[in-house]
Short mmCIF file of C-alpha atoms in Angstrom, two decimals:
data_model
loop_
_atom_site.label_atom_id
_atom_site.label_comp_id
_atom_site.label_asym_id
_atom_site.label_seq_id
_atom_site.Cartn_x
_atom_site.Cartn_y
_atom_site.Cartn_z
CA UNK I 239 -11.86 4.58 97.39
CA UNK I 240 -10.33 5.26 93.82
CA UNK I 241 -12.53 3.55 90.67
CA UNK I 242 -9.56 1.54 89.73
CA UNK I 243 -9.77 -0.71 92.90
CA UNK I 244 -6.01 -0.20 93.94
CA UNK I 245 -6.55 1.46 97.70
CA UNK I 246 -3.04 2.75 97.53
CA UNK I 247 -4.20 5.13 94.60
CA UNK I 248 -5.32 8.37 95.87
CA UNK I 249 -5.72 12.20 94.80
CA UNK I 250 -2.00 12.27 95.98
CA UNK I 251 -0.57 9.72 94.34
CA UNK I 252 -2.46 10.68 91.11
CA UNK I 253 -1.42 14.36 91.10
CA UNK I 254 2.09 13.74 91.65
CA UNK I 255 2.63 10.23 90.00
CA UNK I 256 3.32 8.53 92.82
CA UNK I 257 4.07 5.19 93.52
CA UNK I 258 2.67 5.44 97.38
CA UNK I 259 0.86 7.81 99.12
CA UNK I 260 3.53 8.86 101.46
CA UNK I 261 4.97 11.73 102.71
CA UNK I 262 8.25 11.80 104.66
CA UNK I 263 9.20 14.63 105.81
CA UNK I 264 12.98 15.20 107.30
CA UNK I 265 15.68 17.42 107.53
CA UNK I 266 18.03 14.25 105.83
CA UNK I 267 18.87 15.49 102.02
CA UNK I 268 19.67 11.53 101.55
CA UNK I 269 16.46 9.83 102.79
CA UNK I 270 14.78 12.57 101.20
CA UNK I 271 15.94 11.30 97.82
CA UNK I 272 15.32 7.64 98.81
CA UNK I 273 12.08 8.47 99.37
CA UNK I 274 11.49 10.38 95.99
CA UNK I 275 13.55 7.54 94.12
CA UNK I 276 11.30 4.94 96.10
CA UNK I 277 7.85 6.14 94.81
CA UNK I 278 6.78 8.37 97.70
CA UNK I 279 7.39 12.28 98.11
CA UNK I 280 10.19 13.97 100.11
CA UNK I 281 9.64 16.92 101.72
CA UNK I 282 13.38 18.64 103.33
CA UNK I 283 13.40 20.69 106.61
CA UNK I 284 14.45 23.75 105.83
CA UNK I 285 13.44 26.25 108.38
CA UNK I 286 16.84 26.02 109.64
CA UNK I 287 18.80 27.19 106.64
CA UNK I 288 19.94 30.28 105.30
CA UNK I 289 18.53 31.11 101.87
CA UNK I 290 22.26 30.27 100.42
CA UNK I 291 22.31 26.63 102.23
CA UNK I 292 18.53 25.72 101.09
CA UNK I 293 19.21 26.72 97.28
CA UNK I 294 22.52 24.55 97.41
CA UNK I 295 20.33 21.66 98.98
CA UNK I 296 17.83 22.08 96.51
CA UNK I 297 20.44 21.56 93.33
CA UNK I 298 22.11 18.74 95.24
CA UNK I 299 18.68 17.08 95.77
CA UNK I 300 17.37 17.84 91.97
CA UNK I 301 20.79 16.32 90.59
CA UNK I 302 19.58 12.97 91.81
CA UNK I 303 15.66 12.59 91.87
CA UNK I 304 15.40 14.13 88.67
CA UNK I 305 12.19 15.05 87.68
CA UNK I 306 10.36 13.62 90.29
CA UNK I 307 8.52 16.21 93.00
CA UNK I 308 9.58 17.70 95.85
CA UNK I 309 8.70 19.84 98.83
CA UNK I 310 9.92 22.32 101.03
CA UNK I 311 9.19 22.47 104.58
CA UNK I 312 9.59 25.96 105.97
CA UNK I 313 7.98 27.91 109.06
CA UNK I 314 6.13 31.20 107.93
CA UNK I 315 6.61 33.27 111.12
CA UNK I 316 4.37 35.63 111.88
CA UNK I 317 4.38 35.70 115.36
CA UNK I 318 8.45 35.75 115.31
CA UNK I 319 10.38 39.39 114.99
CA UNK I 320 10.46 41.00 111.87
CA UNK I 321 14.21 41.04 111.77
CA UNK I 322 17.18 41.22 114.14
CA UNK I 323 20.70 39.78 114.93
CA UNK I 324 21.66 37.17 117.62
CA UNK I 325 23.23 40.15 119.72
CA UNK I 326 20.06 41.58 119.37
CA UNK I 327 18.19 38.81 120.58
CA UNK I 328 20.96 37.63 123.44
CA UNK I 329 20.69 41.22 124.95
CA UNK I 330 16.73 40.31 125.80
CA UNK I 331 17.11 37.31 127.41
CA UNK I 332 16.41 37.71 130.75
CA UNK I 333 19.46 37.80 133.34
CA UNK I 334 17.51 34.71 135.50
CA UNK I 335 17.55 32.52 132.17
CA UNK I 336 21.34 33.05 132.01
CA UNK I 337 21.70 32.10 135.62
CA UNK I 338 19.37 28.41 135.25
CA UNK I 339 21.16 27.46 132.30
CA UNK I 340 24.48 28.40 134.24
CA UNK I 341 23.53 26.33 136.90
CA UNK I 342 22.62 22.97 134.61
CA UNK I 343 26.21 23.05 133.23
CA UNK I 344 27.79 23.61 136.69
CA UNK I 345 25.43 20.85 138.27
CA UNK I 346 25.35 18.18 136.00
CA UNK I 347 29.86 19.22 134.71
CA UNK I 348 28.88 20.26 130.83
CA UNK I 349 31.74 21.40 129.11
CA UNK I 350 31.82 24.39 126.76
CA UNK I 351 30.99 23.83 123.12
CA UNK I 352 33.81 22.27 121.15
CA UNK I 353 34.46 24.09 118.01
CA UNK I 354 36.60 22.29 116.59
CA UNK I 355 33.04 19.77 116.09
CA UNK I 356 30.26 19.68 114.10
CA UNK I 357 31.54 22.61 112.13
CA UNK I 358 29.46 21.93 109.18
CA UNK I 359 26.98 21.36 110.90
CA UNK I 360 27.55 24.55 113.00
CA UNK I 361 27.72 26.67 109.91
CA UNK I 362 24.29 25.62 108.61
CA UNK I 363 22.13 26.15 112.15
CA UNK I 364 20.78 29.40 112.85
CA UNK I 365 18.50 29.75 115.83
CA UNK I 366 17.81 33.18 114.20
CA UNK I 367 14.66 33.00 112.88
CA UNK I 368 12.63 36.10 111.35
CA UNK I 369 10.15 37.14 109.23
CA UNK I 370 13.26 38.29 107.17
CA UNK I 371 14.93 35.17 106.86
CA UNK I 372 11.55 33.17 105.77
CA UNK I 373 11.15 36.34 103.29
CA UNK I 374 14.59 35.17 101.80
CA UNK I 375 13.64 31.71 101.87
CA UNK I 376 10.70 31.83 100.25
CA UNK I 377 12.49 33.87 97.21
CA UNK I 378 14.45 31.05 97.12
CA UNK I 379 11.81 28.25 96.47
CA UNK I 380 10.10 30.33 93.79
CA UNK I 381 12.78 31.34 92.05
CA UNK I 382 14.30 27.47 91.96
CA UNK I 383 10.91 26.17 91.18
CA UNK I 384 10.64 24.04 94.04
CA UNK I 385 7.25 22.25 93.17
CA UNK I 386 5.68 22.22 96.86
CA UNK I 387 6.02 24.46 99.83
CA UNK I 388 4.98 23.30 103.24
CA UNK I 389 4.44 25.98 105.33
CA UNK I 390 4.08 25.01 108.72
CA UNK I 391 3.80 27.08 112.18
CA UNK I 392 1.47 29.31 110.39
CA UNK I 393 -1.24 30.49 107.65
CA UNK I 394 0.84 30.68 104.46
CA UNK I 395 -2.47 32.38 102.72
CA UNK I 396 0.03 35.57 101.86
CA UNK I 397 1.98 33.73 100.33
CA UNK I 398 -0.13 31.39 98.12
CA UNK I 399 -1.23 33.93 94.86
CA UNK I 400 2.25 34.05 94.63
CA UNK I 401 3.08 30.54 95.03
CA UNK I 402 0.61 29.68 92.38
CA UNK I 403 1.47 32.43 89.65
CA UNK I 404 4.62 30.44 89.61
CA UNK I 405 3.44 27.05 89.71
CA UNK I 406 3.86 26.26 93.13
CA UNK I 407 1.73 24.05 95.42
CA UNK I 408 1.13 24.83 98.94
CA UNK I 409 0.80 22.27 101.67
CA UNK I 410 -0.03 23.62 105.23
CA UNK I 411 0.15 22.67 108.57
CA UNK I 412 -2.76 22.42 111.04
CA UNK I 413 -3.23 21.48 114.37
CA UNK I 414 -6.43 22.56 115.21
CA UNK I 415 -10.04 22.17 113.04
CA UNK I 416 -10.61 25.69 112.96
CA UNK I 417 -6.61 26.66 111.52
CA UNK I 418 -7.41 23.60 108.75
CA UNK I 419 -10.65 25.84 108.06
CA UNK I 420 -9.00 28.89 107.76
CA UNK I 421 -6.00 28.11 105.54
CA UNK I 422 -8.75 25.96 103.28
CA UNK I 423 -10.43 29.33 102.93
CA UNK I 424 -6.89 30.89 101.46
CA UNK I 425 -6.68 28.41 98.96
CA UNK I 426 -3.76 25.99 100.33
CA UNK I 427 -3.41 23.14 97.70
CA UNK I 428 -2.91 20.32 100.79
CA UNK I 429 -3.82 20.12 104.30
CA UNK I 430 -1.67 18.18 106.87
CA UNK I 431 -3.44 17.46 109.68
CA UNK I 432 -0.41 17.17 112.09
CA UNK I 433 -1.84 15.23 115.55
CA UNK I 434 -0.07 15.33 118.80
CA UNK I 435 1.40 12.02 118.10
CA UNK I 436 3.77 13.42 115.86
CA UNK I 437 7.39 14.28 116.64
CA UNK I 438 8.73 18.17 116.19
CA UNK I 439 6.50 20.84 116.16
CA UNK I 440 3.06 18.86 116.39
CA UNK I 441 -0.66 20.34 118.01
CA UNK I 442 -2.55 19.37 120.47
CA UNK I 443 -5.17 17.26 118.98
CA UNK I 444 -4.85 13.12 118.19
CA UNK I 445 -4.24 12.53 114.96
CA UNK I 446 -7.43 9.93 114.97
CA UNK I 447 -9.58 12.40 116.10
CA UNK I 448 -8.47 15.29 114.15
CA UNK I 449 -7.89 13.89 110.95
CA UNK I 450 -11.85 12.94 109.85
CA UNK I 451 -12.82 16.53 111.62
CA UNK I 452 -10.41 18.40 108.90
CA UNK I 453 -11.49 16.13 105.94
CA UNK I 454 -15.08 16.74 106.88
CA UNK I 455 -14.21 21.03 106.98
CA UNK I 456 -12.40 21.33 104.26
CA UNK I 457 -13.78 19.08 101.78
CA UNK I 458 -13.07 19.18 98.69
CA UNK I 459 -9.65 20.01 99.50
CA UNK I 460 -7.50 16.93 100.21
CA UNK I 461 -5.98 16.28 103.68
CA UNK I 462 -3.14 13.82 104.58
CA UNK I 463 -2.76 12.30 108.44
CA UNK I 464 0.14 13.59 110.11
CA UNK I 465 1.20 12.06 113.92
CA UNK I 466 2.34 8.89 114.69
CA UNK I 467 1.96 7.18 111.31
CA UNK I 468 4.75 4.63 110.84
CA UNK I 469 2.93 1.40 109.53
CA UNK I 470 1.04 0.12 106.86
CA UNK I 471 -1.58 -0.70 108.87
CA UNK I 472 -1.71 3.23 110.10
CA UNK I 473 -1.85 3.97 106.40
CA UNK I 474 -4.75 1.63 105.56
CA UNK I 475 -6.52 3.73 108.37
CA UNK I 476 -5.42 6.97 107.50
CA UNK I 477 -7.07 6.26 104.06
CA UNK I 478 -10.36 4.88 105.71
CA UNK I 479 -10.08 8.08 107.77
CA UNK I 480 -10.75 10.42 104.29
CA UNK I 481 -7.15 11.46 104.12
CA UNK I 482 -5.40 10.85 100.95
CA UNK I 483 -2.12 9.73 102.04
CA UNK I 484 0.15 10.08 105.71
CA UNK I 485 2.76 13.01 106.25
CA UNK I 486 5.17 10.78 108.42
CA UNK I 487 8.77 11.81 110.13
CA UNK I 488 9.89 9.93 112.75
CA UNK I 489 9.88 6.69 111.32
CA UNK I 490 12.58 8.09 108.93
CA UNK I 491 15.11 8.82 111.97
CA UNK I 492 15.34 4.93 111.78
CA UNK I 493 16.33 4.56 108.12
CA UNK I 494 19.56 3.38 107.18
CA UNK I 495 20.67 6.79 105.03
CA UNK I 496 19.64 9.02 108.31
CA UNK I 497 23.03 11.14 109.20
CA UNK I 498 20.69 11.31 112.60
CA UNK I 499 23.33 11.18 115.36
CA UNK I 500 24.19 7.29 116.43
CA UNK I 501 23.15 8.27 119.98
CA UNK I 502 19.69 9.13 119.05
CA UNK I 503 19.10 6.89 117.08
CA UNK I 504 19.70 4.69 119.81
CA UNK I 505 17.54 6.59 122.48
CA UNK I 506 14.42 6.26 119.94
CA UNK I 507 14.73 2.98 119.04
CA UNK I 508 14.92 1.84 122.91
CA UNK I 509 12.60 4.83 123.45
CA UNK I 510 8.19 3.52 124.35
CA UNK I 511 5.80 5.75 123.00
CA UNK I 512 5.12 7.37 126.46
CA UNK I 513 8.95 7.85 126.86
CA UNK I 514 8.15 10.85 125.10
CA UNK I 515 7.02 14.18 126.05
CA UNK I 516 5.36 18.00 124.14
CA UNK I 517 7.09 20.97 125.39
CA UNK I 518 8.73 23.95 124.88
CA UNK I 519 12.08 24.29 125.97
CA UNK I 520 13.84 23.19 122.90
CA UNK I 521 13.12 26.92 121.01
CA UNK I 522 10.15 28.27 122.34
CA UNK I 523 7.07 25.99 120.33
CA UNK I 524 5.69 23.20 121.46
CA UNK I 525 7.61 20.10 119.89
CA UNK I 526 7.61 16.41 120.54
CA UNK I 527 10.98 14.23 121.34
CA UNK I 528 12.28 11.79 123.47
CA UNK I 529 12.62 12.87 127.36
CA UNK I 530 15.91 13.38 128.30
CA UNK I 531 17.32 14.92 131.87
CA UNK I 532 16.78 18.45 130.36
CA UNK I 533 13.24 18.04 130.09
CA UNK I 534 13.48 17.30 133.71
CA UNK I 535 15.34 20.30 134.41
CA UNK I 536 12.52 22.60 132.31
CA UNK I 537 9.54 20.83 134.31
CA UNK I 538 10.83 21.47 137.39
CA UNK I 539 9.01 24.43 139.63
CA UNK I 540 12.74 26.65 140.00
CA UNK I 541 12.80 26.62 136.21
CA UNK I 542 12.21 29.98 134.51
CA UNK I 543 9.18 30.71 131.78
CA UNK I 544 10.18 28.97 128.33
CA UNK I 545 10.66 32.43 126.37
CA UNK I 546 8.91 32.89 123.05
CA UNK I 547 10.82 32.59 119.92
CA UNK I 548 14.19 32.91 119.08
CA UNK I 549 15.05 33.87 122.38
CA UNK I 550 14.53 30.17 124.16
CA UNK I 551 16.66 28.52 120.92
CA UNK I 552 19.44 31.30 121.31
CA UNK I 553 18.93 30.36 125.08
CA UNK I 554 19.57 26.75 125.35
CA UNK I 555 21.87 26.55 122.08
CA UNK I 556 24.97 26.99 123.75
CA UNK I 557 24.85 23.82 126.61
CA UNK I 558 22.91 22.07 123.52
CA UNK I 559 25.84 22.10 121.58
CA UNK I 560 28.15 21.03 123.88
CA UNK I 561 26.04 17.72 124.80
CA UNK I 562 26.36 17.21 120.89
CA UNK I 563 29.66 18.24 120.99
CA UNK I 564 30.81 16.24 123.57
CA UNK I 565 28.02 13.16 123.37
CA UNK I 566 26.71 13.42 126.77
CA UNK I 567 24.28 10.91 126.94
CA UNK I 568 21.87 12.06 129.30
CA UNK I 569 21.17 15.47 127.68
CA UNK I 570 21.26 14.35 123.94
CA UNK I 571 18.37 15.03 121.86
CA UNK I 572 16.74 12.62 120.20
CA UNK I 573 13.66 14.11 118.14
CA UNK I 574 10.16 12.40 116.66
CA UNK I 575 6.96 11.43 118.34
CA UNK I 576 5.22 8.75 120.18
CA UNK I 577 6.05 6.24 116.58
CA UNK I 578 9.10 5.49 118.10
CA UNK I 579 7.43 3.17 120.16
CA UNK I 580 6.47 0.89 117.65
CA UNK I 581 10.10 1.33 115.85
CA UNK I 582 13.05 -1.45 116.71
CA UNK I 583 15.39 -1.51 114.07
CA UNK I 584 17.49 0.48 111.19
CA UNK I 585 15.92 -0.27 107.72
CA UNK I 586 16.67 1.48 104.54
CA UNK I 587 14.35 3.84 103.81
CA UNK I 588 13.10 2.44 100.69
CA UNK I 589 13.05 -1.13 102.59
CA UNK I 590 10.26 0.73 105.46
CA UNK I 591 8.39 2.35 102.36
CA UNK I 592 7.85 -1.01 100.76
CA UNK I 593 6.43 -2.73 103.88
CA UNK I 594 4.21 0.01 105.07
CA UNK I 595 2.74 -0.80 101.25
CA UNK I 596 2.55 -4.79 101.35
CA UNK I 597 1.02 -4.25 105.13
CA UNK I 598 -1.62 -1.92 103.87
CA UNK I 599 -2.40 -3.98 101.11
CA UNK I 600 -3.01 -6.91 103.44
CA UNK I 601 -4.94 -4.80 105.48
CA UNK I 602 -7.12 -3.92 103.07
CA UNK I 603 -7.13 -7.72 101.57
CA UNK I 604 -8.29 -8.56 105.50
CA UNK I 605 -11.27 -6.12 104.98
CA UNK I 606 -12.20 -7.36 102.56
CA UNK I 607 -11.45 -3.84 100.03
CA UNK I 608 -10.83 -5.13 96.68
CA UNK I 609 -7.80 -4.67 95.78
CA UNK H 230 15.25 46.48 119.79
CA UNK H 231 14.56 50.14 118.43
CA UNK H 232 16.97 49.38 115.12
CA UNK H 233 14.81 46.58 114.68
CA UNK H 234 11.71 48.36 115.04
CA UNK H 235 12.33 51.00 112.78
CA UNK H 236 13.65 48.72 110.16
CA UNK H 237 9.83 47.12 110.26
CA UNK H 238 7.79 50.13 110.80
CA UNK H 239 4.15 49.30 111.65
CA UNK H 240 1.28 51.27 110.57
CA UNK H 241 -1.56 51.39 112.79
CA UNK H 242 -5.28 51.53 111.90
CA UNK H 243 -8.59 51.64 113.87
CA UNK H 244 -11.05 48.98 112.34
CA UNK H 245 -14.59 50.66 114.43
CA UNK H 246 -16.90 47.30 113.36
CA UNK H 247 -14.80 45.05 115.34
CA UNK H 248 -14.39 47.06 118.58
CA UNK H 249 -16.03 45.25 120.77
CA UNK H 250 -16.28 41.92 119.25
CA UNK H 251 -15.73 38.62 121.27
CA UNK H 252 -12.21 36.58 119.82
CA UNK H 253 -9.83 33.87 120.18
CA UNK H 254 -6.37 33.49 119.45
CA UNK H 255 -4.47 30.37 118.56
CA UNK H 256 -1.26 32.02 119.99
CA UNK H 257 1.71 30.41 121.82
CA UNK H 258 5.04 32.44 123.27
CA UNK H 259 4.84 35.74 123.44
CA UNK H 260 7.11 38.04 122.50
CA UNK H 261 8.25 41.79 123.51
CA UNK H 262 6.99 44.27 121.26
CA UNK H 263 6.44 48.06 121.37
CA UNK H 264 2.69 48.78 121.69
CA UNK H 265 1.11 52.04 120.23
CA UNK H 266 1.48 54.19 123.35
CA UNK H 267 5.56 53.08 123.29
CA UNK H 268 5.39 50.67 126.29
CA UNK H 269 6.30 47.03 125.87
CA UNK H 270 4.18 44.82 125.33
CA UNK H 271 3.73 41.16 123.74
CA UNK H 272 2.45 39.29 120.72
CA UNK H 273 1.26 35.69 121.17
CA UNK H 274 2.08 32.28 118.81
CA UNK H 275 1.09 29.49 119.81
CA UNK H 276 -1.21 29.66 123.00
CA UNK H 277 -4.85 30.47 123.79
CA UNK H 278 -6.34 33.66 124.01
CA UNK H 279 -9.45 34.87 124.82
CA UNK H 280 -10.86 38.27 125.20
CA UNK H 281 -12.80 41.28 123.15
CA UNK H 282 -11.39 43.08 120.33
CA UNK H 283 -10.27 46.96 120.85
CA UNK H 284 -10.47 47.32 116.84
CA UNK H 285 -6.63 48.87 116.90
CA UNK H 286 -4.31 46.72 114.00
CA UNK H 287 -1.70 47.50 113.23
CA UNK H 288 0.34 45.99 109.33
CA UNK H 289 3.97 45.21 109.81
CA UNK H 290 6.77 43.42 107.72
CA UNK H 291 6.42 41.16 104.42
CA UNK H 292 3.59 40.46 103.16
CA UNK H 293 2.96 42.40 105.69
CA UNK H 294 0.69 40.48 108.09
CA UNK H 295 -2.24 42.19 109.98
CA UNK H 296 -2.58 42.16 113.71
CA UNK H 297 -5.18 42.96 116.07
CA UNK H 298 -5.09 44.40 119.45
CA UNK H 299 -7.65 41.66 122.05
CA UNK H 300 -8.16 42.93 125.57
CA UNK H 301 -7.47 39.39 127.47
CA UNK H 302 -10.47 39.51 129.98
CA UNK H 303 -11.91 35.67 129.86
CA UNK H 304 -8.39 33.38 128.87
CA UNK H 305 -4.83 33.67 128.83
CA UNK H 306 -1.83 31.47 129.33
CA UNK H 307 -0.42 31.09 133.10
CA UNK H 308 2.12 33.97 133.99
CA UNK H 309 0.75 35.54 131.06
CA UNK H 310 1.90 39.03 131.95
CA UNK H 311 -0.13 41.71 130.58
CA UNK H 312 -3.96 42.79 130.14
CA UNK H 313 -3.66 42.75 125.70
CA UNK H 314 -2.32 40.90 123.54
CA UNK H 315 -1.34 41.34 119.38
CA UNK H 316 -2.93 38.65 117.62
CA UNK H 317 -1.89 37.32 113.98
CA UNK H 318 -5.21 37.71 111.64
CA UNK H 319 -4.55 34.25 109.98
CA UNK H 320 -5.30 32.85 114.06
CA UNK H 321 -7.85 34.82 115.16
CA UNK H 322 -10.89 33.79 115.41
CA UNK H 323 -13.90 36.20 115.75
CA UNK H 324 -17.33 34.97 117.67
CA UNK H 325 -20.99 36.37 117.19
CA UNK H 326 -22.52 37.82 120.70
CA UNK H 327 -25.70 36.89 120.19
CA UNK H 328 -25.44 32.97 118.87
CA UNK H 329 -21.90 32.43 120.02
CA UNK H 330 -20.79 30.67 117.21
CA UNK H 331 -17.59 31.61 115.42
CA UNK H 332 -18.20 33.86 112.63
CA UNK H 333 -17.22 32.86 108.98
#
């Protein structure tokens, strides 16, 4: 616990001048600047983007936090091509994967995508991802001065000289002990230790049991607790854990500035923590989301091999969009982890950020922790 | 993919002191990639592997990154197709013989 007797006060909070020491971590420009505004730090989901997208993003976000600090979430591929188009990557999909996906929109009467939809939203996604594209990317933080990166889905240690000659701080991504050793050894600034609690693209360790391995590794650097964090009471614990603040996501999906599709909202909030399920299916890593029929479809014994990345994204993109397109229920995605269990209702974001505070004040008050 | 191949040229390397050496890999999906003898082979992400080191790397893109060549004898996903695997440097994880342990 920090000297001044305020629990909430951490290496985090300190280094960034933070209100909070929360991280929320979406792909939602507006909560992200809620969050910033609210005394906690946004990190946006970029992986997604093209290098043009994420350095409009990054303006748009800047014009209204300010000052205040930011990060960057993208994944540093090294076990995806170097480069390549999506013809390139559509002529190796196997002729069998064709067929099952076929089959699903036959069976279950999908239509084909709609256009004339989402075409913002369309624009922006690209399944495409390369070494290439994260090269761009990465140009694109430095040169806009983003203050964090977040590199998740692999060992940034390349990258970090770099990212420090130009002021940058690097946060990575761990799922596993031995990965939190490993990028402690490069030098990362942060370490989120992401548990299989966690929505998206989580390991295979709980977060409880992971988290006080990695502080105990990589000591002195600091660690935050990433997986199913979405109460104060989780916070207070991730604190007496050794971390120095939570890396959260899914509780965001419920804030009242989400542009998270109405539908899933609606899945996660009715969704119980074991209503969701880690698999592959979505784009080839192992992610966490609500179960839907597709998942169904994947686990079943006359379903092909989940292909590696892009491949599986390019895959399943096609039917995807056209359950967005056309909002059929069954198939719609809702993402984030087993949190959603313990979620009921829309709040605005800075509304959740406040009571996760007050509750892990009282917890520590019930401790007995000065506060 | 050859355009993509060539675009990314690899340069391969023999590294003698790890021949031989007991690893894991925190890999996941695999991918098709040329090997060094110009069959197809595959790179891991995400899942397990387990197996002795042949000392062949090869560097490839930007930074670039460093892989290694592991003979898959003791672990490997299901349907895992092949005998090797390419693992990343930054997940590999290298084990003494004698003590077991994972080397530093």
């Amino acid at each position: 616990m920090p000297a001044n007797n305020n629990p909430l006060k951490t290496r985090l909070t300190e280094e960034w001048g933070l209100e909070y020491p929360v991280v929320s971590f979406g792909h939602c420009k507006d909560v992200i600047v809620e969050i910033c505004n609210a005394g906690g730090l946004g990190v946006y989901g970029a992986a997604g983007l093209s290098p043009d997208d994420l350095e409009r993003d990054i303006i748009w976000m800047r014009e209204r936090i300010g000052n205040k600090p930011f990060g960057i979430d993208i994944l540093i591929p090294a076990s995806v091509p170097p480069s390549g188009t999506l013809e390139d990557f559509e002529a190796q999909i196997p002729k069998e994967h064709w067929e099952f996906m076929k089959r699903i929109k036959q069976e279950y009467k999908i239509p084909d995508p709609d256009p004339t939809k989402r075409a913002e939203e369309r624009r922006r996604s690209n399944p495409v991802l390369t070494q290439e594209r994260a090269r761009k990317q990465l140009d694109v933080l430095i040169s806009t001065k983003v203050p964090i990166l977040c590199a998740a889905q692999g060992n940034p240690a390349f990258i970090i000289p770099e990212c420090h000659a130009h002021g940058v701080k690097v946060f990575g991504l761990i799922g596993l002990v031995r990965q939190a050793r490993r990028e402690h050894e490069a030098k990362v600034d942060y370490i989120v230790a992401h548990g299989q609690d966690g929505g998206g693209h989580c390991g295979p360790i709980g977060t409880f049991t992971l988290v006080p391995q990695v502080v105990d590794a990589v000591s002195p650097t600091p660690v935050m607790a990433a997986g199913g964090v979405a109460s104060g009471r989780q916070l207070a614990a991730a604190l007496m854990l050794g971390s120095v603040g939570v890396w959260t996501g899914t509780a965001w999906l419920a804030a009242k500035e989400h542009d998270v599709h109405p539908i899933a909202q609606k899945k996660g909030l009715a969704a119980r923590s074991e209503d969701t399920v880690r698999n592959r299916w979505g784009d080839g890593a192992y992610s966490r989301h609500v179960r839907t029929k597709m998942d169904d479809l994947w686990d079943a014994k006359e379903a092909p091999p989940v292909l590696p990345r892009p491949m599986q994204g390019i895959l399943v993109r096609d039917v995807m969009g056209a359950v967005r397109d056309h909002e059929i229920e069954e198939f719609f995605p809702a993402s984030g982890g087993e949190a959603w269990g313990m979620i009921n209702e829309v709040k605005p974001a800075r509304q959740i950020m406040y009571d996760w505070a007050n509750e892990a004040m009282e917890t520590f008050e019930r401790l007995g922790i000065s506060v | 993919m050859p355009d993509v191949e060539q675009k990314y040229e690899r340069k391969y390397g023999l590294d003698k002191a790890l021949a031989g050496k007991r690893a894991e890999c925190d890999g996941g999906a695999s991918y098709p990639a040329v090997m060094p003898n110009g069959e197809m082979g595959y790179m891991p992400s995400r899942e397990t592997f387990k197996g002795r080191l042949t000392g062949l790397y090869f560097d490839q893109g930007d930074p670039p990154w460093r892989w290694y060549e592991l003979m898959v004898l003791e672990d490997r996903p299901p349907n895992y197709p092949d005998e090797t695997v390419w693992c990343e440097q930054g997940f590999l994880f290298i084990f003494d013989d004698e003590t077991g342990e994972e080397q530093r």
